[in-house]
mmCIF file of C-alpha atoms in Angstrom:
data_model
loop_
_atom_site.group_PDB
_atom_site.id
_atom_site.type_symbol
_atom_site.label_atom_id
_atom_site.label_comp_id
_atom_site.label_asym_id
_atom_site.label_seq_id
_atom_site.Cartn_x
_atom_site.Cartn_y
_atom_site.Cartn_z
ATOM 1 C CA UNK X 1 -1.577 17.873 -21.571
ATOM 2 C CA UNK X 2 -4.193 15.308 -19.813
ATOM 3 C CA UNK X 3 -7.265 15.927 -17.725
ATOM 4 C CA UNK X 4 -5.233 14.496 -14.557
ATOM 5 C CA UNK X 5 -3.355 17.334 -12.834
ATOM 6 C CA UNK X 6 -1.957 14.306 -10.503
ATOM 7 C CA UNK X 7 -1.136 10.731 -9.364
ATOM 8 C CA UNK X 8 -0.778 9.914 -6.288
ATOM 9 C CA UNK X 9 1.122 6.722 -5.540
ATOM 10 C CA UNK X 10 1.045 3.677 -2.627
ATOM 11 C CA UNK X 11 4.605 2.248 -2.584
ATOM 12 C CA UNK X 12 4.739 -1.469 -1.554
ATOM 13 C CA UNK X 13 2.541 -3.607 -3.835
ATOM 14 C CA UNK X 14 2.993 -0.064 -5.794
ATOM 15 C CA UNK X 15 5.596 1.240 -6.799
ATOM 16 C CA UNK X 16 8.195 -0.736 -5.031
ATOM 17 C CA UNK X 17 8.156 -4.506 -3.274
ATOM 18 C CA UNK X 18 6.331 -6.549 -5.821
ATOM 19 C CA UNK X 19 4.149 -8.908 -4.286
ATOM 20 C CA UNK X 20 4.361 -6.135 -0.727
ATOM 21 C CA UNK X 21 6.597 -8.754 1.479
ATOM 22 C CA UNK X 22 8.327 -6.714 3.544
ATOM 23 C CA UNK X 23 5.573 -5.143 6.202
ATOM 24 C CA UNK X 24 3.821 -8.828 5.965
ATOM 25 C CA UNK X 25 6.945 -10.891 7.133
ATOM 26 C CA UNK X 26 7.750 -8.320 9.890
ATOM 27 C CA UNK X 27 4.050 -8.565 11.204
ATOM 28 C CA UNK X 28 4.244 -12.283 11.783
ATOM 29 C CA UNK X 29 7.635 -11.749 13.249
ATOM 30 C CA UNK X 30 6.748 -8.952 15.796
ATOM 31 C CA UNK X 31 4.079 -10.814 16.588
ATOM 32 C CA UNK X 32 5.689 -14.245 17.510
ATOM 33 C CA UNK X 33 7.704 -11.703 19.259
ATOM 34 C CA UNK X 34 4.597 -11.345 21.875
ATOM 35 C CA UNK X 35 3.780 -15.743 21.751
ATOM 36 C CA UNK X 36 1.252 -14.829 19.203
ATOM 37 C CA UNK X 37 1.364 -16.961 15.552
ATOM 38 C CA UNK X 38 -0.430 -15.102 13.002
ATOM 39 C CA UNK X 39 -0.669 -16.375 9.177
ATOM 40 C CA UNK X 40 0.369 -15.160 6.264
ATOM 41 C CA UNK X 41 -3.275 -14.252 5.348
ATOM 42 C CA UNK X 42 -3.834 -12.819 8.724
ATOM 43 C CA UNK X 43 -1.139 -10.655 8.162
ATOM 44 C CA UNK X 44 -1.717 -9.546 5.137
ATOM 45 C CA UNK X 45 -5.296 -8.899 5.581
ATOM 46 C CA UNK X 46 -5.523 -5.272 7.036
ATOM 47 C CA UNK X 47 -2.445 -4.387 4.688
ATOM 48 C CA UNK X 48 -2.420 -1.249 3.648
ATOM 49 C CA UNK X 49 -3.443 0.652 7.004
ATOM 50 C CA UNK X 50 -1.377 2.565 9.608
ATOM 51 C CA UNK X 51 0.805 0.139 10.699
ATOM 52 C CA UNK X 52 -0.325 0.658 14.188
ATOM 53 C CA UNK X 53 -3.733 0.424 13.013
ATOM 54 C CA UNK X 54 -3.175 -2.439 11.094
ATOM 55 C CA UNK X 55 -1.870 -4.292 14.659
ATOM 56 C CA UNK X 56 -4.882 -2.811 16.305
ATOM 57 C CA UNK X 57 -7.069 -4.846 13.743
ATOM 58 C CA UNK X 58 -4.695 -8.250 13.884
ATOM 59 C CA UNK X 59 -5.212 -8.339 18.103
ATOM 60 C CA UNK X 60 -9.177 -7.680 17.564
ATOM 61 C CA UNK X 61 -9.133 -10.762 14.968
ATOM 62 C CA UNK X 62 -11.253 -13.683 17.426
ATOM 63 C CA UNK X 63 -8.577 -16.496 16.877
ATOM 64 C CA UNK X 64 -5.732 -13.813 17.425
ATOM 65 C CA UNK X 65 -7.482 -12.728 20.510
ATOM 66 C CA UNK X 66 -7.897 -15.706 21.961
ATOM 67 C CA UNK X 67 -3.881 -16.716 21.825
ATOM 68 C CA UNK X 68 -3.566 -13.244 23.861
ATOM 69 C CA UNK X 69 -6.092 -14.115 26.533
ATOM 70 C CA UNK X 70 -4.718 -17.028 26.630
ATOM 71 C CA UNK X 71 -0.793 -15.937 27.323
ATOM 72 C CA UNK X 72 -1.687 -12.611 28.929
ATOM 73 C CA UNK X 73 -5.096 -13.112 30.704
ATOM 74 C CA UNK X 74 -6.685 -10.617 29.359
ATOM 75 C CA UNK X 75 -8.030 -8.931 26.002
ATOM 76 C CA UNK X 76 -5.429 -6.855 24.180
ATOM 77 C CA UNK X 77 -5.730 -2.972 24.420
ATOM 78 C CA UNK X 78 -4.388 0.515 23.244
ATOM 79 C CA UNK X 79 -1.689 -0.260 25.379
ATOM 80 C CA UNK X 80 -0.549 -3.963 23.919
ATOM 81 C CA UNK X 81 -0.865 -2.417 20.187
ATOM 82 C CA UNK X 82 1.617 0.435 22.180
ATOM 83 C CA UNK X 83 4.146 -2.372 23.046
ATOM 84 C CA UNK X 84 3.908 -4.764 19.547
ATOM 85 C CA UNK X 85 4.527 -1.575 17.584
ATOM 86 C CA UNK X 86 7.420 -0.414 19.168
ATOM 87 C CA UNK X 87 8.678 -3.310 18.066
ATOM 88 C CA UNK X 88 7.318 -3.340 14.907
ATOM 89 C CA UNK X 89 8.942 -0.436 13.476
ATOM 90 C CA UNK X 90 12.465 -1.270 14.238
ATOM 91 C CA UNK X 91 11.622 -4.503 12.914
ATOM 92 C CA UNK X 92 10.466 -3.185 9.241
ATOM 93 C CA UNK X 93 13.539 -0.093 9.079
ATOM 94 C CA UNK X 94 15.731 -2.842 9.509
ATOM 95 C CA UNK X 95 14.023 -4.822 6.377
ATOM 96 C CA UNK X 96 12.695 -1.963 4.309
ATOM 97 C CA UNK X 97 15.067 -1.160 2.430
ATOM 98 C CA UNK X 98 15.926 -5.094 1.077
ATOM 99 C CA UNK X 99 12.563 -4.445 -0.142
ATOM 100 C CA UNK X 100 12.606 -1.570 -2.230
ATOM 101 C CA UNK X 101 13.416 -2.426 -5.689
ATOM 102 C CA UNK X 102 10.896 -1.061 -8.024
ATOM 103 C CA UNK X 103 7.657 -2.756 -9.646
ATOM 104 C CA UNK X 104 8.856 -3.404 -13.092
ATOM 105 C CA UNK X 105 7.330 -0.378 -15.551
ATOM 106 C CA UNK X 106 7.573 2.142 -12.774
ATOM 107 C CA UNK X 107 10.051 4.487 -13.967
ATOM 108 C CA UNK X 108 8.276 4.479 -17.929
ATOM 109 C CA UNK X 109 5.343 5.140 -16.052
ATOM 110 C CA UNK X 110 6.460 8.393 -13.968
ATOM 111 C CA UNK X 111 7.905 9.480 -16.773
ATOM 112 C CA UNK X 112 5.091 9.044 -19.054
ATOM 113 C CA UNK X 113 2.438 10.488 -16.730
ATOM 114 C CA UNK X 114 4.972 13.921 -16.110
ATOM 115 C CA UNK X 115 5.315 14.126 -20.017
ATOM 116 C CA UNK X 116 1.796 14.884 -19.457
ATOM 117 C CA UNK X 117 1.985 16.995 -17.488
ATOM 118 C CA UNK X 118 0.874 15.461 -13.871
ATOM 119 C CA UNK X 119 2.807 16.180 -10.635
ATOM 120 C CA UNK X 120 3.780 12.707 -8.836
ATOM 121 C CA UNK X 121 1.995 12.638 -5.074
ATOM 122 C CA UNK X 122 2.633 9.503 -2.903
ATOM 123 C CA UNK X 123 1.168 8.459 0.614
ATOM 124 C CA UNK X 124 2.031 4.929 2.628
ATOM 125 C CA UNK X 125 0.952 3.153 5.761
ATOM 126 C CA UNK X 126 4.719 2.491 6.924
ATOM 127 C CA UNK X 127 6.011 5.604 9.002
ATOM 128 C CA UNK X 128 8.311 8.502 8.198
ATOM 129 C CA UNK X 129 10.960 6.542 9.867
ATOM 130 C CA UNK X 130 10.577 3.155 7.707
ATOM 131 C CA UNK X 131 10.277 5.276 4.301
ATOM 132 C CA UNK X 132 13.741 7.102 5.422
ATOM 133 C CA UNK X 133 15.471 3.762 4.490
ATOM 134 C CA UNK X 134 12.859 3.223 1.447
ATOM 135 C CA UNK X 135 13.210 6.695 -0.203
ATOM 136 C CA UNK X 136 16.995 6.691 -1.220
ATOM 137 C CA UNK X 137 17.176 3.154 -2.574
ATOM 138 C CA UNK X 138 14.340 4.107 -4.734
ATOM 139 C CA UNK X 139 15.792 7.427 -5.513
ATOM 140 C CA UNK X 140 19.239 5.295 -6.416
ATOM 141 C CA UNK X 141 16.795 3.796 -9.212
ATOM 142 C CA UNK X 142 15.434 6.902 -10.872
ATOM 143 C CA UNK X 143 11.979 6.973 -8.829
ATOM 144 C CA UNK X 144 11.675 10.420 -6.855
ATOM 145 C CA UNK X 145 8.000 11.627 -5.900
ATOM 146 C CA UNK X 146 7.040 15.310 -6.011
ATOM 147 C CA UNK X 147 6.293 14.533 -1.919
ATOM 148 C CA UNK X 148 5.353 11.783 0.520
ATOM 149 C CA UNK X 149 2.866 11.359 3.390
ATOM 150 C CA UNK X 150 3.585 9.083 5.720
ATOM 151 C CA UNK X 151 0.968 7.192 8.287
ATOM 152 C CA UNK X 152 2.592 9.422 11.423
ATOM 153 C CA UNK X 153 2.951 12.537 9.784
ATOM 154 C CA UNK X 154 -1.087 13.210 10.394
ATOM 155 C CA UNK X 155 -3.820 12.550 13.149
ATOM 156 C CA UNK X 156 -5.483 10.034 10.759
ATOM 157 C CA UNK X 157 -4.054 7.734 8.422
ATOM 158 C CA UNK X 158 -5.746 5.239 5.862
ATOM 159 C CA UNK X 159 -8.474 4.655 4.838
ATOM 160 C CA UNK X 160 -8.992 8.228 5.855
ATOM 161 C CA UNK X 161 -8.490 10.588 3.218
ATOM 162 C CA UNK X 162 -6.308 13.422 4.924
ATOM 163 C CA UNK X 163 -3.096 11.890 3.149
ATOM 164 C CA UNK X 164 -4.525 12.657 0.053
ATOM 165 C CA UNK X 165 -5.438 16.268 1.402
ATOM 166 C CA UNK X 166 -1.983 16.787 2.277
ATOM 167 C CA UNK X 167 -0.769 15.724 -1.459
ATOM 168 C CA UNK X 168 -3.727 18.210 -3.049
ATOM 169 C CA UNK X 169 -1.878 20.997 -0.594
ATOM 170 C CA UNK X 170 2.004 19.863 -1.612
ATOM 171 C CA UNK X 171 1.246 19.186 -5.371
ATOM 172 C CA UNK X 172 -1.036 22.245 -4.925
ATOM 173 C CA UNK X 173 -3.695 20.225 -7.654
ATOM 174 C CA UNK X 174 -7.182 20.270 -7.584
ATOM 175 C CA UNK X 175 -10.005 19.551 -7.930
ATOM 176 C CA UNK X 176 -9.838 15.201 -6.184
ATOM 177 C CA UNK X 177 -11.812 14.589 -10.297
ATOM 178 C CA UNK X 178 -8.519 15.358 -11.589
ATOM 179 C CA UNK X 179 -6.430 13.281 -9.223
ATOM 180 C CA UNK X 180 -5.784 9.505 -9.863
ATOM 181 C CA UNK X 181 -4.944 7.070 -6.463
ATOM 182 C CA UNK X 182 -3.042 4.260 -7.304
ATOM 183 C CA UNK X 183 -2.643 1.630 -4.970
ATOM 184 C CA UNK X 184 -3.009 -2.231 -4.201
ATOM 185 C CA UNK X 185 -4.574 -2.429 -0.932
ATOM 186 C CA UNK X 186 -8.275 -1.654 -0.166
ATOM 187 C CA UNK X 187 -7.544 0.833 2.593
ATOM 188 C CA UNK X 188 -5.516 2.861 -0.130
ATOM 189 C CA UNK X 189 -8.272 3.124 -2.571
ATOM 190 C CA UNK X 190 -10.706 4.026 0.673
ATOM 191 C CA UNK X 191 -8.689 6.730 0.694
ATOM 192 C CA UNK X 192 -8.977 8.115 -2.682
ATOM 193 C CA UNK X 193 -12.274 7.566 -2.650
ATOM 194 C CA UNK X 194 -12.915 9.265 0.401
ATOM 195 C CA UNK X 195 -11.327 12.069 -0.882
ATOM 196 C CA UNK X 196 -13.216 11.954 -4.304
ATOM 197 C CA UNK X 197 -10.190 10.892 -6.534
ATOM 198 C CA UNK X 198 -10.020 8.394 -9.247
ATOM 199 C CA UNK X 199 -9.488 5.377 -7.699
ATOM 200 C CA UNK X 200 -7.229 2.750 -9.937
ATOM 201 C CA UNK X 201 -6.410 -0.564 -8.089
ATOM 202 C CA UNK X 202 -3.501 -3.110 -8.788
ATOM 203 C CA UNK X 203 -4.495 -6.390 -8.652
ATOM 204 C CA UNK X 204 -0.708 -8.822 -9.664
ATOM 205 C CA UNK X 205 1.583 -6.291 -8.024
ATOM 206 C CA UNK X 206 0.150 -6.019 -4.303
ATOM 207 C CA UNK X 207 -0.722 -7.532 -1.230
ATOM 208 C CA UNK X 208 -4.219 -9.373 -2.414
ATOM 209 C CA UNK X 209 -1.908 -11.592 -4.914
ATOM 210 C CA UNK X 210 1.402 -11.738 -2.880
ATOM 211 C CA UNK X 211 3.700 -13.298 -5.336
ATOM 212 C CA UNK X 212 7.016 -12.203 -6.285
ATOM 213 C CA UNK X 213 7.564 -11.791 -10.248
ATOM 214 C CA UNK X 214 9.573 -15.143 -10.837
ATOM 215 C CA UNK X 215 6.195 -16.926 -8.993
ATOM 216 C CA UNK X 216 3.879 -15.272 -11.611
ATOM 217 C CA UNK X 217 6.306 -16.252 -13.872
ATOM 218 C CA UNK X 218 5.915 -19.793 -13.593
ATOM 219 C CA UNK X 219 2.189 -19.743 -13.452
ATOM 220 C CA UNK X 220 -0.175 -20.508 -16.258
ATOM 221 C CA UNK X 221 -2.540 -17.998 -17.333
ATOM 222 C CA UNK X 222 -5.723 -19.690 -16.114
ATOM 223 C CA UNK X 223 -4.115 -19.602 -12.676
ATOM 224 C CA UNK X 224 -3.059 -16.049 -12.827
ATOM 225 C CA UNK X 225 -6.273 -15.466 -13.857
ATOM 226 C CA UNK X 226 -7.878 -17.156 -10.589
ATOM 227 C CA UNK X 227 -5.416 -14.645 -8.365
ATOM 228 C CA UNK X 228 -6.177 -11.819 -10.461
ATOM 229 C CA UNK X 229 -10.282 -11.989 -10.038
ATOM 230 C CA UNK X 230 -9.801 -12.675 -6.425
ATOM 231 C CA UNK X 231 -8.096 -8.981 -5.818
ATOM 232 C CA UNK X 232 -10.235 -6.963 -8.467
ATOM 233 C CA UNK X 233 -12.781 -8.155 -6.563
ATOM 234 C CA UNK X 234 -11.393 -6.695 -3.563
ATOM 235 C CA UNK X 235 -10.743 -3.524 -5.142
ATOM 236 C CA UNK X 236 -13.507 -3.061 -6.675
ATOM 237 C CA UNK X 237 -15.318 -3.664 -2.941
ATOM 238 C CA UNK X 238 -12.816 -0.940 -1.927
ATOM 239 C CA UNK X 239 -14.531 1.554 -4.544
ATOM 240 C CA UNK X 240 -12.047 1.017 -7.006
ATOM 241 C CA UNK X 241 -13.061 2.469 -10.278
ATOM 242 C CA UNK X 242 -10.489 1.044 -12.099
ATOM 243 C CA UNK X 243 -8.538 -2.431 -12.067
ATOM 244 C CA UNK X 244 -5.267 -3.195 -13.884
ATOM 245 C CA UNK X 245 -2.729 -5.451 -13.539
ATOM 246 C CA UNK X 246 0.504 -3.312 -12.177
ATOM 247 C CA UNK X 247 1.893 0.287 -12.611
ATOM 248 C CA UNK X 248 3.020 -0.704 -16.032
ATOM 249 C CA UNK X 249 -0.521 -0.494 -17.280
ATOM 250 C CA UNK X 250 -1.358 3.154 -16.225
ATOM 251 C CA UNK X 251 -0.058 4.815 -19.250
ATOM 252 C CA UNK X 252 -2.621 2.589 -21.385
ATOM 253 C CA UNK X 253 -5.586 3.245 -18.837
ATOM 254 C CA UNK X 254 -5.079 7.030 -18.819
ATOM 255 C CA UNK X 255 -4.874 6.986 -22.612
ATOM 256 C CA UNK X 256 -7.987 5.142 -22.854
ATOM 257 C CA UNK X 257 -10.131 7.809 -20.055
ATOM 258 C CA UNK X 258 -8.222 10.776 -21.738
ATOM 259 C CA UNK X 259 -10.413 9.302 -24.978
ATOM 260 C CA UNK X 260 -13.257 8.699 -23.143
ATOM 261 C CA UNK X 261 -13.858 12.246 -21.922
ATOM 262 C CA UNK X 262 -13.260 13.873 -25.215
#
């Protein structure tokens, strides 16, 4: 038996979608949708939010802002982030589940962490709708959470930490000590620490990197090392208190704090 009663889990960057492609490529193409051209960085950079609060934060970027004045006349409002993510979410459950193949070292994880006895939580940004097309192709490949909160299924989503609340109720675990929050994205580890969890970020799986495994693959290990240090330190920022590389790591890390506290 460990210390941790629970671990609750992100799922793109995560557990599933190495490198978190899908919600970034629908962003910039919902976007273009309105005249707007976004980047890749721009789109990835609120990542890990609500989705509609992660378009709230895009239109309230200056040079995004600007392109909207300039098509529309006037600054965006409630009501523009209203009309981009209505289209949004089609947009992503039409794409969601191409992207759902799991992070390799997922399922050895889950398993290892329940042969310790821990209940498996999970929360996301992308709605209930988008995770209806997510959940069964992960299911098809062995990976089946104890529940799932989605960003519309309370009034508040990330970097809030009522998602978590909702997994402490589900999982019925407590005390937030005993809880680890594993994500990629630094409004996912607001979230756990918000709630008082152990916060562990991953820095090559997620958004902060955004390569796919055959990209990594090809890279040297000074260069990895470059990408790697740029999104500990934006865990870290976060409140991570913990950094590793991918899900495939946890079962070392929790090994390692199970000896610490003993």
């Amino acid at each position: 038996m460990t210390k941790f009663k629970a671990a609750i889990f992100d799922w793109a960057g995560t557990t599933v979608d190495f490198g978190s492609f899908a919600p970034m490529g629908v962003f910039i193409k919902a976007m273009a949708e309105f005249g707007i051209e976004i980047t890749i960085e721009e789109a990835r950079a609120p990542m890990g939010a609500a989705k509609w609060d992660h378009i709230h934060a895009l239109l309230h970027v200056p040079l995004i802002t600007r392109q909207w004045v300039e098509n529309y006349g006037k600054a965006p409002n409630d009501a523009d982030v209203d009309a981009i993510f209505k289209v949004f979410v089609p947009m992503n459950e039409t794409v969601a589940a191409d992207y759902s193949d799991l992070i390799p070292g997922t399922i050895e994880t889950i398993a290892d962490l329940r042969g310790r006895g821990m209940k498996i939580g999970s929360t996301t940004g992308y709605t209930r709708s988008i995770m209806q097309h997510v959940l069964p192709v992960a299911a098809a490949q062995g990976y089946r959470p104890d529940n799932l909160v989605c960003s519309d299924d309370l009034a508040e989503g990330r970097p809030g930490p009522f998602g978590i609340y909702k997994c402490m109720v589900d999982l019925a675990v407590y005390p937030p000590a005993a809880i680890l929050k594993v994500d990629d994205t630094a409004p996912g580890i607001a979230e756990g620490v918000l709630a008082s969890c152990v916060t562990v970020g991953l820095a090559l799986s997620g958004n902060a990197v955004g390569k796919t495994l055959e990209e990594l693959a090809a890279m040297s290990e000074p260069e990895i090392a470059v990408l790697r240090d740029h999104a500990t330190r934006l865990l870290k920022a976060a409140g991570a208190d913990h950094v590793i590389d991918s899900i495939r790591d946890l079962p070392q890390l929790v090994t390692q704090l199970e000896a610490h506290s003993s």
